[in-house]
CSV table of C-alpha atoms in Angstrom, one decimal:
chain,number,residue,atom,x,y,z
K,1,UNK,CA,-21.0,7.3,-12.3
K,2,UNK,CA,-24.6,7.2,-10.8
K,3,UNK,CA,-23.0,6.1,-7.5
K,4,UNK,CA,-20.2,8.7,-7.4
K,5,UNK,CA,-20.2,10.4,-4.0
K,6,UNK,CA,-20.8,13.9,-5.5
K,7,UNK,CA,-23.8,12.6,-7.5
K,8,UNK,CA,-25.1,10.9,-4.4
K,9,UNK,CA,-24.6,14.2,-2.4
K,10,UNK,CA,-26.6,16.1,-5.0
K,11,UNK,CA,-29.4,13.6,-5.2
K,12,UNK,CA,-29.6,13.5,-1.4
K,13,UNK,CA,-29.6,17.3,-1.2
K,14,UNK,CA,-32.4,17.5,-3.8
K,15,UNK,CA,-34.4,14.9,-1.8
K,16,UNK,CA,-33.8,16.7,1.5
K,17,UNK,CA,-35.0,20.0,-0.1
K,18,UNK,CA,-38.2,18.3,-1.3
K,19,UNK,CA,-37.3,18.6,-5.0
K,20,UNK,CA,-39.9,17.1,-7.4
K,21,UNK,CA,-37.1,15.4,-9.4
K,22,UNK,CA,-34.1,13.8,-7.9
K,23,UNK,CA,-33.0,11.8,-10.9
K,24,UNK,CA,-29.5,12.6,-12.1
K,25,UNK,CA,-28.9,11.9,-15.8
K,26,UNK,CA,-25.5,10.8,-17.0
K,27,UNK,CA,-24.7,11.9,-20.5
K,28,UNK,CA,-22.7,9.7,-22.9
K,29,UNK,CA,-19.9,12.3,-23.2
K,30,UNK,CA,-18.5,15.1,-21.1
K,31,UNK,CA,-20.0,18.5,-22.0
K,32,UNK,CA,-17.7,21.4,-21.4
K,33,UNK,CA,-19.9,24.1,-22.7
K,34,UNK,CA,-23.6,25.1,-22.3
K,35,UNK,CA,-24.0,24.7,-26.1
K,36,UNK,CA,-22.6,21.1,-25.9
K,37,UNK,CA,-24.9,20.2,-23.0
K,38,UNK,CA,-27.9,21.7,-24.7
K,39,UNK,CA,-27.1,19.8,-27.9
K,40,UNK,CA,-26.7,16.5,-25.9
K,41,UNK,CA,-30.1,17.1,-24.3
K,42,UNK,CA,-31.9,18.4,-27.4
K,43,UNK,CA,-32.8,21.7,-25.7
K,44,UNK,CA,-32.1,25.5,-26.0
K,45,UNK,CA,-28.8,26.7,-24.7
K,46,UNK,CA,-30.6,29.2,-22.5
K,47,UNK,CA,-32.1,26.2,-20.5
K,48,UNK,CA,-28.7,25.3,-19.2
K,49,UNK,CA,-28.1,26.6,-15.7
K,50,UNK,CA,-24.4,27.1,-15.6
K,51,UNK,CA,-23.0,26.8,-12.1
K,52,UNK,CA,-20.2,29.3,-11.9
K,53,UNK,CA,-18.2,29.8,-8.7
K,54,UNK,CA,-16.6,33.2,-8.2
K,55,UNK,CA,-14.2,34.4,-5.5
K,56,UNK,CA,-16.0,37.4,-3.9
K,57,UNK,CA,-13.4,39.0,-1.7
K,58,UNK,CA,-12.3,35.6,-0.6
K,59,UNK,CA,-15.8,34.1,-0.1
K,60,UNK,CA,-17.4,31.8,-2.6
K,61,UNK,CA,-20.3,33.0,-4.7
K,62,UNK,CA,-22.3,30.6,-6.9
K,63,UNK,CA,-24.0,32.2,-9.9
K,64,UNK,CA,-26.5,30.0,-11.7
K,65,UNK,CA,-26.6,31.7,-15.1
K,66,UNK,CA,-28.4,30.9,-18.3
K,67,UNK,CA,-26.1,29.3,-20.8
K,68,UNK,CA,-27.2,31.9,-23.3
K,69,UNK,CA,-25.1,34.7,-21.8
K,70,UNK,CA,-22.1,35.7,-19.7
K,71,UNK,CA,-22.0,37.0,-16.1
K,72,UNK,CA,-21.2,40.8,-15.9
K,73,UNK,CA,-18.8,40.5,-12.9
K,74,UNK,CA,-18.5,44.3,-12.4
K,75,UNK,CA,-22.3,44.6,-12.3
K,76,UNK,CA,-22.7,41.7,-9.9
K,77,UNK,CA,-19.8,42.9,-7.6
K,78,UNK,CA,-21.4,46.4,-7.4
K,79,UNK,CA,-24.8,45.0,-6.6
K,80,UNK,CA,-23.4,42.7,-3.9
K,81,UNK,CA,-21.1,45.4,-2.5
K,82,UNK,CA,-18.0,43.4,-2.9
K,83,UNK,CA,-14.7,44.9,-3.9
K,84,UNK,CA,-13.6,42.3,-6.5
K,85,UNK,CA,-15.5,39.4,-8.1
K,86,UNK,CA,-13.3,37.0,-10.1
K,87,UNK,CA,-13.5,33.5,-11.5
K,88,UNK,CA,-12.4,31.1,-8.8
K,89,UNK,CA,-9.4,28.8,-9.2
K,90,UNK,CA,-10.1,25.0,-9.6
K,91,UNK,CA,-8.7,24.6,-6.0
K,92,UNK,CA,-11.0,27.3,-4.6
K,93,UNK,CA,-14.0,25.6,-6.4
K,94,UNK,CA,-13.2,22.2,-5.0
K,95,UNK,CA,-12.5,23.6,-1.5
K,96,UNK,CA,-15.9,25.2,-1.3
K,97,UNK,CA,-18.1,22.8,-3.3
K,98,UNK,CA,-16.3,19.5,-3.1
K,99,UNK,CA,-16.8,19.3,-6.8
K,100,UNK,CA,-14.7,20.0,-9.9
K,101,UNK,CA,-15.2,22.7,-12.5
K,102,UNK,CA,-17.4,21.2,-15.2
K,103,UNK,CA,-19.6,19.3,-12.8
K,104,UNK,CA,-20.4,21.8,-10.1
K,105,UNK,CA,-24.0,21.4,-9.0
K,106,UNK,CA,-26.2,24.1,-7.5
K,107,UNK,CA,-26.3,22.1,-4.2
K,108,UNK,CA,-24.7,19.2,-2.4
K,109,UNK,CA,-21.7,21.2,-1.2
K,110,UNK,CA,-20.1,20.6,2.2
K,111,UNK,CA,-21.7,23.8,3.5
K,112,UNK,CA,-24.1,26.3,1.9
K,113,UNK,CA,-22.7,28.7,-0.7
K,114,UNK,CA,-24.2,32.1,-1.3
K,115,UNK,CA,-26.1,31.8,-4.6
K,116,UNK,CA,-27.6,34.0,-7.2
K,117,UNK,CA,-30.0,32.6,-9.8
K,118,UNK,CA,-30.2,34.3,-13.2
K,119,UNK,CA,-33.7,35.7,-13.8
K,120,UNK,CA,-33.3,34.7,-17.5
K,121,UNK,CA,-33.8,31.1,-16.5
K,122,UNK,CA,-37.4,31.9,-15.6
K,123,UNK,CA,-38.3,32.0,-19.3
K,124,UNK,CA,-38.1,28.2,-19.5
K,125,UNK,CA,-40.5,25.7,-18.0
K,126,UNK,CA,-37.5,23.3,-17.5
K,127,UNK,CA,-33.9,24.1,-16.9
K,128,UNK,CA,-31.0,21.7,-16.5
K,129,UNK,CA,-28.1,22.0,-14.0
K,130,UNK,CA,-25.0,20.0,-13.4
K,131,UNK,CA,-25.2,17.0,-11.1
K,132,UNK,CA,-21.9,17.0,-9.2
K,133,UNK,CA,-19.5,15.5,-11.8
K,134,UNK,CA,-18.9,16.2,-15.5
K,135,UNK,CA,-21.5,14.5,-17.7
K,136,UNK,CA,-24.1,14.6,-14.9
K,137,UNK,CA,-27.2,16.8,-15.1
K,138,UNK,CA,-30.7,17.1,-13.7
K,139,UNK,CA,-33.9,18.8,-14.7
K,140,UNK,CA,-35.6,21.3,-12.5
K,141,UNK,CA,-37.4,24.6,-12.7
K,142,UNK,CA,-36.3,28.2,-12.0
K,143,UNK,CA,-38.6,28.4,-9.0
K,144,UNK,CA,-37.3,25.2,-7.6
K,145,UNK,CA,-33.6,26.2,-8.2
K,146,UNK,CA,-34.3,29.3,-6.0
K,147,UNK,CA,-36.0,27.2,-3.4
K,148,UNK,CA,-33.5,24.3,-3.1
K,149,UNK,CA,-30.4,26.5,-3.2
K,150,UNK,CA,-31.8,29.4,-1.0
K,151,UNK,CA,-30.6,31.5,-3.9
K,152,UNK,CA,-31.6,35.1,-4.7
K,153,UNK,CA,-33.1,36.0,-8.1
K,154,UNK,CA,-30.7,38.4,-9.9
K,155,UNK,CA,-29.9,40.0,-13.2
K,156,UNK,CA,-26.4,38.8,-13.8
K,157,UNK,CA,-25.7,39.7,-17.4
């Protein structure tokens, strides 16, 4: 699993962006919710940076949101000036990220994806994000997530 092409792409993207930590941790079991990931890591659910891909009028939008709450799609759509923001299909996610739902990382995609980073993540000294495949995660910080993804801080809930 450590040598999966998606995990390698994420590790390489982290290194290329000058991330302090490029280690991808493989959990014993797949974690399909932020609560399950937090329990597996022994951390607060809010420290999980969920990578959610949305279809924003046909263009991909990655929202890195705290596992403690849900994205307000109407609010985000209005702030971005897009007509419709909806959860992307598995095919749309794979097309734009090269990764499957459940393992979508904040980076390591075939080409950059417009990214918003939930300001709620700033409350935590360490946050955890997916590493390219289900069960893979890496530790980072809010500031570094913004830097390595080129994302914009946003209130998304």
